[in-house]
Structure formats: structure tokens, C-alpha cells
């Protein structure tokens, strides 16, 4: 199905952000491994997370949906996870696939992993290499899916991932849970820390030393998880689409409630503020060990501001949308140090630049980022067709662009939006967006 987002002058309203995708995957996995029954509230019911729920059930956890966003998981505890009888199909999800590989290796299981055409194109060597160093065996399609992974008695390693990646860190930590000795992961640039936080909530001791933006995580093997109830906070990445649309139109104001505030995820808030965005972040409570906020945006004139290298990991999922903000800004924006974008759900450097160019914005690829020549406020021509490339964030960014461009923006295929934000179109329409699906 395609969608066309037509220009509107006003967006306003207040909406609750959907559950965080990263936390939802982890909650299902950790609850499935733990001893006892955990109640998970606010779970993101996107396709990626549902694939993780199926994978955990295939490995022996009892996973049950009680009602909307309320799930009950009875973990395997002492009995341990079991070999799945079927292929684990992780769909579009890099997080689901890579974290499950850590669990499979650490629990000494044998499993075959597969995924959709986008996931089959993504590199898995980044997790297979450290897992092999720990003692797990694999047979892969040249470092890609489909692949079979076989756990064995693992030995702890000290590992410094060559890329800033929370998925790699988390995979090694989860394998480390089943390894002999203390597993250490060094991160020269700290990435999202939901695994560290949530493992602690399940009773695991995780030591973290932080210094000048780097992080050293240690975890002793053999620790058991104990069931706990988890309240999933709202997804700051999903929230960005709503508040960014509120910045770009001429009138109104958009508030997003229940947004998790975590300094490993809030890069776009800082980047947008540095561009002159009228954004107010108010703390409203705490949930699942995370601070909860309301983010309110008002129409703003933006000035180009290239993001610092240090902020890149904290906005790694937000670059397609950042490209849209840069297109509306006055001046040129250069993104560097973001080569990881090449191996996301799509090559997000190419997909972002193509999205902008198709809509009359001058943009150029760089090996590790992109350059955008901003059109200034309300100057984005629009009128183009964007190829989503199986990438939810490209599709949603293009829809936001259409709200404030001079002519409608079309996306060829919106199916990927359901992986992370099934309510996206309903939410945008309730704010006043004019989006036609067909
Ligand atoms: C995620 C880590 C990031 C991010 C992804 C979710 C996670 O991927 O892009 O959307 O939940 O650990 P990388 O580890 O590849 O940077």
C-alpha cells in the first residue's frame, strides 16, 4: 500500500507515544529466560516485537497477550530455553535477530535464523565474530542470514565492538550470561543502555564504568534472572515524528506524552534545539527505571546546524528525519561519522538523500553521512515519490515532510511502518495531517 501526505498549515493535539521498541524486545527476552511470571505493560505491538515474542515462545517461554499492550510471560527459569523446532524468522528486525543470537549461544541452543529481504542483506558477522570467539559455532550465508548458530560451553571474553552498536553489545552480554567467567564490553562511544538497565531489573548484577562518553560493562556468567513486572516507557524515536511535524508546519502545537528520556536516545532533541526548534521537555514521572517526559513542539524557523560526532550514537535512528529538518532549515547541514546508517533497515544514507532529491531538495551522499542544502522555512518543493526501501523510518520521515512541503509527498510502500509504529497514520491524522492511503 502507498500513502500520500498533503500539505497542511496546522497540526495540534496531545498523544501518547507507543511503547519503546528496544525495551519491548528486551522485556520479552528477559522475561522468557527468567524464573517466574512477568507482566509487561505498554508493550509495543509492532511486527518486530511480535516476531521476538514468537521466537521466545518457540524456545519454550510461555508468552500470552492478555489485552491491548498487556502481556504475560512465564519464563523457562532453571529448565532453560529449548531448541526451536522451526526456523526463527526475525522479520525486519536487526535487534530481534542479533539479541536472540546472543541468547541462543549463551543458552547452548542450536537454531536457524532468517528474516525478510532487508534483514537478509544486513551484516551478522558483527555478532557472529564475538560469539565465535566465545566458542559458539555458526554456518552462515557469508556473514548474512539465513544462518545456523550452535551454542557450546562458552568462555567469557573482553570485547570492543568495531562499530558503535547496542545490538552487538547486548548480544555479547546475553551470551556472557551463559559463559564461564566475566564478560566485558568496552564502548569507546556509549550506545543505548537498555540491556544494562533492564537486566538489573531482572536481578542481574551488571557493572558499568563510564568516562568521557565511553563505557565499560562487566557481567559475570551464570547469573539467573528473576521475573519482574515491566512498564515499557514510550519510544523517543517514534515520538520524534510527531514533534518534528509540529515544528515544520505554520500553526498549532504538538505534545507527545510518555516519552522516555535517556541520554543515549535524545540526540535529535538536542540537534533540533541547536537549530532553533521551539521544543519543551518536561519530566512527568518514572517508568521501568527510565525518566518519562512530555515533549511539546511549536512551529519554528530552523537554522542549519551540523551535528557533532559525539551525538551520533544518541540519534542513530533519527537521521532520515534529521535530513527532513535540515531540508526545511536555512543553510547547509553536513552529517559525518554516521557510516552505520549504511547497514540499517535500508542504506539510510542513500535512502535519505534519494527521499530529499525526489522532493526537490539538493542533497549529496558522503561515505559516512550526507550533505543537505536547506530550502529555508516552507520552501521544500515536495511533489515526489519516495521509495521506502523496506524501511519504516524512511516512510515516516517522508510523511512528515509532506505535511509541510509545497506539494504532496508520496511513499511507494508503507508496510514497514507496522514494524515499529502501527498507530503512526492514526496518530498523524488525529493531529490534523492529511494523509491518504491506497
Ligand atoms: C537498537 C540498536 C541500534 C538501533 C536499533 C535498536 C537496540 O542498532 O539502530 O534501532 O535496540 O539495541 P545498532 O546496534 O545496529 O546501532
Coordinates of C-alpha atoms and ligand atoms in Angstrom, one line a residue:
X1 CA 0.0 0.0 0.0
X2 CA 1.2 3.5 -0.8
X3 CA 0.4 6.8 1.1
X4 CA 0.3 10.5 0.1
X5 CA 0.9 13.2 2.7
X6 CA -0.5 16.5 1.6
X7 CA 0.5 19.9 3.0
X8 CA -1.4 21.3 6.0
X9 CA -1.0 24.6 7.7
X10 CA -1.8 23.4 11.2
X11 CA -1.1 20.4 13.4
X12 CA -2.2 20.2 17.0
X13 CA -3.0 17.9 19.8
X14 CA -1.5 15.7 22.5
X15 CA -0.8 12.0 22.0
X16 CA 0.9 9.2 24.0
X17 CA 4.0 7.7 22.4
X18 CA 3.8 4.0 21.7
X19 CA 6.0 1.6 23.8
X20 CA 9.7 1.7 23.1
X21 CA 10.8 -0.9 20.6
X22 CA 14.2 -1.6 22.2
X23 CA 12.8 -2.0 25.6
X24 CA 9.9 -4.2 24.3
X25 CA 12.3 -6.7 22.7
X26 CA 14.4 -6.9 25.8
X27 CA 11.4 -7.3 28.2
X28 CA 10.1 -10.3 26.2
X29 CA 13.5 -11.9 26.0
X30 CA 14.5 -11.4 29.7
X31 CA 11.0 -12.4 31.0
X32 CA 11.2 -15.5 28.8
X33 CA 14.5 -16.5 30.3
X34 CA 13.7 -15.7 33.9
X35 CA 12.3 -17.9 36.7
X36 CA 8.6 -17.0 37.3
X37 CA 5.9 -14.9 35.6
X38 CA 6.4 -11.3 34.5
X39 CA 3.6 -8.9 33.5
X40 CA 4.6 -6.5 30.7
X41 CA 2.5 -3.3 30.4
X42 CA 2.7 -1.0 27.4
X43 CA 4.5 -3.4 25.1
X44 CA 4.9 -2.2 21.6
X45 CA 2.7 -4.4 19.4
X46 CA 4.7 -3.8 16.2
X47 CA 5.7 -6.6 13.9
X48 CA 9.3 -6.6 15.0
X49 CA 8.4 -7.2 18.6
X50 CA 5.7 -9.8 17.7
X51 CA 8.5 -11.7 15.9
X52 CA 10.6 -11.7 19.1
X53 CA 7.5 -12.9 21.1
X54 CA 7.1 -15.8 18.6
X55 CA 10.9 -16.6 18.8
X56 CA 10.8 -16.7 22.6
X57 CA 7.7 -19.0 22.5
X58 CA 9.5 -21.2 20.0
X59 CA 12.3 -21.6 22.6
X60 CA 10.0 -22.7 25.3
X61 CA 8.8 -19.4 27.1
X62 CA 5.1 -19.1 27.7
X63 CA 4.1 -15.8 26.0
X64 CA 0.5 -14.7 26.3
X65 CA -1.2 -11.5 25.2
X66 CA -3.7 -10.6 27.9
X67 CA -5.2 -7.4 26.4
X68 CA -4.1 -4.4 24.4
X69 CA -0.3 -3.9 25.1
X70 CA -0.5 -6.1 28.3
X71 CA 1.4 -9.4 28.0
X72 CA 2.2 -12.2 30.5
X73 CA 5.4 -14.2 30.1
X74 CA 6.3 -17.2 32.2
X75 CA 10.0 -17.8 31.8
X76 CA 11.8 -21.1 31.5
X77 CA 13.9 -20.5 34.6
X78 CA 16.1 -23.5 35.7
X79 CA 14.7 -25.7 32.9
X80 CA 16.4 -23.4 30.4
X81 CA 15.5 -22.5 26.8
X82 CA 14.9 -25.3 24.4
X83 CA 16.0 -25.7 20.7
X84 CA 13.3 -24.3 18.4
X85 CA 11.9 -26.9 16.1
X86 CA 11.4 -24.4 13.3
X87 CA 13.5 -21.6 11.8
X88 CA 13.4 -18.4 13.9
X89 CA 12.0 -15.8 11.4
X90 CA 13.0 -12.4 12.8
X91 CA 11.2 -10.5 10.0
X92 CA 12.6 -7.0 9.5
X93 CA 14.3 -6.8 12.9
X94 CA 18.1 -6.4 13.5
X95 CA 17.6 -6.0 17.2
X96 CA 15.4 -9.1 17.5
X97 CA 17.8 -11.2 15.4
X98 CA 21.1 -10.1 17.0
X99 CA 19.9 -10.2 20.6
X100 CA 18.3 -13.6 20.1
X101 CA 21.6 -14.9 18.7
X102 CA 23.2 -13.9 22.0
X103 CA 20.6 -15.8 23.9
X104 CA 20.8 -18.9 21.7
X105 CA 24.6 -19.0 22.0
X106 CA 24.6 -18.4 25.8
X107 CA 21.9 -21.0 26.4
X108 CA 23.8 -23.6 24.3
X109 CA 21.0 -24.0 21.8
X110 CA 21.0 -24.7 18.1
X111 CA 18.8 -22.5 16.0
X112 CA 18.5 -21.3 12.4
X113 CA 17.7 -17.6 11.9
X114 CA 16.1 -16.0 8.9
X115 CA 14.4 -12.7 8.1
X116 CA 12.9 -10.6 5.3
X117 CA 14.8 -9.3 2.3
X118 CA 16.0 -6.3 4.2
X119 CA 17.3 -8.3 7.2
X120 CA 18.9 -10.9 4.8
X121 CA 21.1 -8.0 3.5
X122 CA 22.3 -6.9 6.9
X123 CA 25.7 -7.9 8.3
X124 CA 25.6 -10.6 11.0
X125 CA 29.4 -11.1 11.2
X126 CA 29.5 -8.3 13.8
X127 CA 27.8 -10.6 16.2
X128 CA 28.9 -14.0 14.8
X129 CA 32.6 -13.0 15.3
X130 CA 32.5 -12.3 19.0
X131 CA 30.2 -15.3 19.6
X132 CA 32.7 -17.5 17.8
X133 CA 35.5 -16.1 20.0
X134 CA 33.4 -17.2 23.0
X135 CA 33.1 -20.7 21.5
X136 CA 29.8 -20.7 19.5
X137 CA 29.7 -22.3 16.1
X138 CA 27.9 -21.0 13.1
X139 CA 27.2 -21.6 9.4
X140 CA 26.1 -18.6 7.6
X141 CA 25.5 -17.3 4.1
X142 CA 28.8 -15.3 4.0
X143 CA 28.0 -13.5 7.3
X144 CA 24.4 -13.0 6.5
X145 CA 21.0 -14.7 7.0
X146 CA 19.9 -17.4 6.8
X147 CA 22.3 -18.8 9.3
X148 CA 22.5 -21.6 11.9
X149 CA 24.1 -20.9 15.3
X150 CA 25.1 -23.5 17.8
X151 CA 26.0 -22.7 21.3
X152 CA 28.6 -24.7 23.2
X153 CA 30.2 -24.2 26.7
X154 CA 31.2 -20.5 26.2
X155 CA 34.1 -18.7 27.6
X156 CA 33.8 -15.0 28.6
X157 CA 35.7 -12.5 26.5
X158 CA 36.7 -8.9 26.7
X159 CA 35.3 -7.3 23.6
X160 CA 35.5 -3.8 22.0
X161 CA 32.9 -3.7 19.1
X162 CA 34.4 -2.1 16.0
X163 CA 31.2 -0.2 15.4
X164 CA 29.1 1.7 18.0
X165 CA 26.3 -0.8 18.3
X166 CA 23.9 -1.5 21.2
X167 CA 22.9 -4.7 19.4
X168 CA 26.4 -6.0 19.3
X169 CA 27.0 -5.0 22.9
X170 CA 23.7 -6.6 24.0
X171 CA 24.4 -9.8 22.0
X172 CA 27.7 -10.3 23.7
X173 CA 26.3 -9.6 27.1
X174 CA 23.5 -12.1 26.7
X175 CA 25.9 -14.7 25.5
X176 CA 28.0 -13.7 28.5
X177 CA 25.2 -14.7 30.9
X178 CA 25.8 -18.3 29.9
X179 CA 29.6 -18.1 29.7
X180 CA 32.3 -19.2 32.2
X181 CA 33.9 -16.1 33.7
X182 CA 33.2 -12.3 33.4
X183 CA 32.3 -10.9 30.0
X184 CA 33.5 -7.3 29.4
X185 CA 32.3 -5.0 26.6
X186 CA 34.2 -1.7 26.0
X187 CA 32.4 1.0 24.2
X188 CA 34.5 4.0 23.1
X189 CA 31.2 5.8 22.5
X190 CA 28.4 4.7 24.8
X191 CA 25.3 3.4 23.0
X192 CA 21.8 2.9 24.2
X193 CA 21.9 1.2 27.6
X194 CA 18.5 -0.6 27.9
X195 CA 20.1 -4.0 28.2
X196 CA 22.2 -2.9 31.2
X197 CA 19.2 -1.2 32.9
X198 CA 16.7 -4.0 32.3
X199 CA 19.0 -6.9 33.2
X200 CA 19.4 -5.2 36.6
X201 CA 15.6 -5.0 36.9
X202 CA 15.6 -8.8 36.4
X203 CA 18.1 -9.2 39.3
X204 CA 21.4 -9.5 37.3
X205 CA 24.5 -7.6 38.5
X206 CA 25.9 -5.5 35.7
X207 CA 28.8 -3.2 36.5
X208 CA 29.2 -0.1 34.3
X209 CA 32.1 2.3 34.4
X210 CA 31.7 5.5 32.4
X211 CA 34.3 8.0 31.5
X212 CA 34.3 10.8 28.9
X213 CA 31.5 9.3 26.8
X214 CA 32.9 5.8 26.9
X215 CA 31.5 2.8 28.8
X216 CA 32.9 -0.4 30.1
X217 CA 30.3 -3.1 31.0
X218 CA 31.1 -6.2 33.0
X219 CA 28.8 -9.1 33.6
X220 CA 29.6 -12.4 35.4
X221 CA 28.4 -15.6 33.7
X222 CA 26.0 -18.0 35.4
X223 CA 23.7 -15.3 36.9
X224 CA 20.0 -16.2 36.9
X225 CA 17.1 -13.8 36.0
X226 CA 14.1 -13.5 38.3
X227 CA 10.7 -12.5 36.9
X228 CA 9.6 -8.9 37.4
X229 CA 6.8 -6.7 36.1
X230 CA 7.9 -4.2 33.5
X231 CA 6.2 -1.0 32.5
X232 CA 7.5 -0.1 29.0
X233 CA 8.1 3.6 28.6
X234 CA 7.2 5.4 25.4
X235 CA 9.5 5.3 22.4
X236 CA 11.5 8.5 22.0
X237 CA 12.3 7.6 18.3
X238 CA 8.6 7.2 17.4
X239 CA 7.8 10.4 19.3
X240 CA 10.2 12.4 17.1
X241 CA 8.0 12.1 14.0
X242 CA 5.1 13.7 15.8
X243 CA 7.0 16.6 17.4
X244 CA 9.1 17.2 14.3
X245 CA 5.9 17.6 12.2
X246 CA 4.7 20.1 14.8
X247 CA 7.9 22.2 14.3
X248 CA 7.6 22.3 10.5
X249 CA 4.0 23.4 10.0
X250 CA 2.9 27.1 10.3
X251 CA 0.4 26.8 13.2
X252 CA -0.5 24.8 16.2
X253 CA 1.4 22.8 18.8
X254 CA 2.1 19.1 19.3
X255 CA 2.6 17.4 22.7
X256 CA 3.9 13.8 22.9
X257 CA 3.3 12.2 26.3
X258 CA 5.0 9.3 28.0
X259 CA 8.3 9.7 26.2
X260 CA 11.3 8.0 27.7
X261 CA 14.2 10.4 28.4
X262 CA 17.5 8.6 28.1
X263 CA 20.8 10.4 27.2
X264 CA 21.6 7.5 24.8
X265 CA 18.5 8.3 22.8
X266 CA 17.9 12.0 22.9
X267 CA 20.3 13.2 20.2
X268 CA 17.6 14.6 17.9
X269 CA 16.1 16.7 20.7
X270 CA 19.5 18.4 21.2
X271 CA 20.2 18.6 17.5
X272 CA 16.8 20.2 16.8
X273 CA 17.2 22.7 19.7
X274 CA 20.6 23.7 18.3
X275 CA 18.7 24.5 15.1
X276 CA 16.4 26.8 16.9
X277 CA 13.5 24.4 17.5
X278 CA 10.9 25.5 20.0
X279 CA 10.8 22.3 22.0
X280 CA 10.0 21.9 25.6
X281 CA 10.8 18.7 27.5
X282 CA 9.1 18.3 30.9
X283 CA 9.6 15.4 33.3
X284 CA 6.3 13.8 34.3
X285 CA 7.4 10.7 36.1
X286 CA 9.3 7.4 36.0
X287 CA 8.6 4.1 34.5
X288 CA 10.6 0.9 34.2
X289 CA 13.7 2.6 35.6
X290 CA 13.5 5.4 33.0
X291 CA 12.5 9.0 33.3
X292 CA 9.3 9.9 31.5
X293 CA 8.7 13.2 29.8
X294 CA 6.2 15.2 27.7
X295 CA 7.7 16.9 24.7
X296 CA 5.9 19.9 23.2
X297 CA 6.9 21.4 19.9
X298 CA 5.7 24.7 18.3
X299 CA 6.2 25.9 14.7
X300 CA 9.8 27.1 14.4
X301 CA 12.2 28.7 11.9
X302 CA 15.2 26.4 11.7
X303 CA 18.8 27.2 11.0
X304 CA 21.2 24.6 9.7
X305 CA 23.5 23.1 12.3
X306 CA 25.7 20.1 11.6
X307 CA 25.6 17.6 14.5
X308 CA 28.7 16.9 16.5
X309 CA 30.3 13.4 16.1
X310 CA 29.7 12.7 19.8
X311 CA 25.9 13.0 19.4
X312 CA 25.7 10.4 16.5
X313 CA 25.0 7.2 18.6
X314 CA 22.3 9.0 20.5
X315 CA 20.4 9.9 17.3
X316 CA 21.4 6.9 15.1
X317 CA 17.8 6.0 14.3
X318 CA 16.8 9.7 13.6
X319 CA 19.0 10.6 10.6
X320 CA 16.3 10.2 8.0
X321 CA 14.1 12.6 9.9
X322 CA 17.0 14.9 10.7
X323 CA 17.6 15.1 6.9
X324 CA 14.0 16.4 6.6
X325 CA 14.6 19.0 9.3
X326 CA 17.8 20.0 7.5
X327 CA 15.8 20.4 4.3
X328 CA 13.5 22.9 5.9
X329 CA 16.4 24.8 7.6
X330 CA 18.2 27.9 6.4
X331 CA 21.7 26.9 5.3
X332 CA 23.7 23.7 4.7
X333 CA 23.9 20.7 7.0
X334 CA 26.7 18.1 6.9
X335 CA 26.3 14.8 8.6
X336 CA 29.6 12.8 9.2
X337 CA 30.6 9.9 11.4
X338 CA 27.4 8.0 10.6
X339 CA 28.6 5.2 8.4
X340 CA 26.5 2.8 10.4
X341 CA 23.5 4.2 8.5
X342 CA 24.6 2.2 5.5
X343 CA 23.6 -1.1 7.3
X344 CA 20.2 -0.2 8.8
X345 CA 16.8 -1.5 7.5
X346 CA 17.9 0.2 4.3
X347 CA 21.1 2.0 3.3
X348 CA 19.8 5.1 5.1
X349 CA 22.4 7.4 3.6
X350 CA 21.2 6.6 0.0
X351 CA 17.6 6.3 1.0
X352 CA 17.6 9.7 2.9
X353 CA 19.3 11.5 0.0
X354 CA 17.0 10.0 -2.5
X355 CA 14.0 10.9 -0.5
X356 CA 15.1 14.6 -0.4
X357 CA 16.2 14.7 -4.0
X358 CA 12.9 13.2 -5.2
X359 CA 11.2 16.2 -3.5
X360 CA 13.3 19.0 -4.9
X361 CA 15.9 19.3 -2.1
X362 CA 19.6 19.4 -3.0
X363 CA 21.4 16.7 -1.2
X364 CA 24.5 14.6 -1.6
X365 CA 25.8 11.3 -0.2
X366 CA 29.1 11.1 1.7
X367 CA 30.7 7.8 2.6
X368 CA 29.8 8.4 6.2
X369 CA 26.8 10.8 6.0
X370 CA 25.2 13.3 3.8
X371 CA 25.0 17.0 2.9
X372 CA 21.7 18.8 2.7
X373 CA 21.3 22.3 1.2
X374 CA 18.4 23.6 3.3
X375 CA 15.5 25.3 1.4
X376 CA 14.5 27.6 4.3
X377 CA 11.2 27.5 6.0
X378 CA 8.3 26.4 3.8
X379 CA 10.5 26.2 0.9
X380 CA 10.6 22.4 0.3
X381 CA 9.1 21.8 -3.1
X382 CA 7.7 18.2 -2.4
X383 CA 5.7 16.6 -5.2
X384 CA 7.9 13.5 -5.3
X385 CA 7.6 9.7 -4.8
X386 CA 9.8 8.3 -2.1
X387 CA 11.0 4.7 -2.1
X388 CA 10.6 3.3 1.4
X389 CA 13.1 0.5 0.8
X390 CA 11.5 -1.7 3.5
X391 CA 12.5 1.0 6.0
X392 CA 9.9 2.3 8.4
X393 CA 11.8 5.4 9.3
X394 CA 12.2 6.5 5.7
X395 CA 8.5 6.1 5.2
X396 CA 7.5 8.0 8.3
X397 CA 10.1 10.8 7.6
X398 CA 8.7 11.3 4.1
X399 CA 5.1 11.6 5.5
X400 CA 6.3 14.3 7.9
X401 CA 8.0 16.1 5.0
X402 CA 4.7 16.1 3.1
X403 CA 2.9 17.9 5.9
X404 CA 5.0 21.0 5.4
X405 CA 6.2 20.8 1.8
X406 CA 4.6 22.9 -1.0
X407 CA 3.2 19.8 -2.8
X408 CA 2.2 16.3 -1.5
X409 CA 4.8 13.7 -0.9
X410 CA 4.1 10.1 -1.8
X411 CA 5.6 6.9 -0.3
X412 CA 5.5 3.8 -2.5
X413 CA 5.1 1.2 0.2
X414 CA 4.1 1.9 3.8
X415 CA 4.1 -1.7 5.1
X416 CA 7.3 -1.3 7.1
X417 CA 5.7 1.3 9.3
X418 CA 3.9 -1.5 11.2
X419 CA 7.3 -2.9 12.4
X420 CA 7.7 -0.1 14.9
X421 CA 4.7 2.2 15.0
X422 CA 1.4 0.6 13.9
X423 CA -0.6 3.7 15.1
X424 CA 1.5 6.2 13.2
X425 CA -1.1 7.1 10.5
X426 CA -3.9 7.3 13.0
X427 CA -1.8 9.5 15.3
X428 CA -0.7 11.8 12.5
X429 CA -4.3 12.1 11.2
X430 CA -5.6 12.9 14.7
X431 CA -3.1 15.9 14.8
X432 CA -4.6 17.1 11.6
X433 CA -2.3 15.6 9.0
X434 CA -3.9 15.0 5.6
X435 CA -2.6 11.5 4.6
X436 CA -4.3 9.4 2.0
X437 CA -3.6 5.6 2.0
X438 CA -4.3 3.4 -1.0
Ligands
LIG1 C1 19.0 -1.0 18.8 C2 20.3 -0.6 18.5 C3 20.6 0.2 17.3 C4 19.3 0.9 16.7 C5 18.2 -0.1 16.6 C6 17.8 -0.6 18.0 C7 18.8 -1.8 20.0 O1 21.1 -0.6 16.3 O2 19.6 1.4 15.4 O3 17.0 0.5 16.1 O4 17.6 -1.9 20.5 O5 19.8 -2.3 20.6 P1 22.7 -0.8 16.2 O6 23.2 -1.6 17.4 O7 23.0 -1.6 14.9 O8 23.4 0.6 16.2

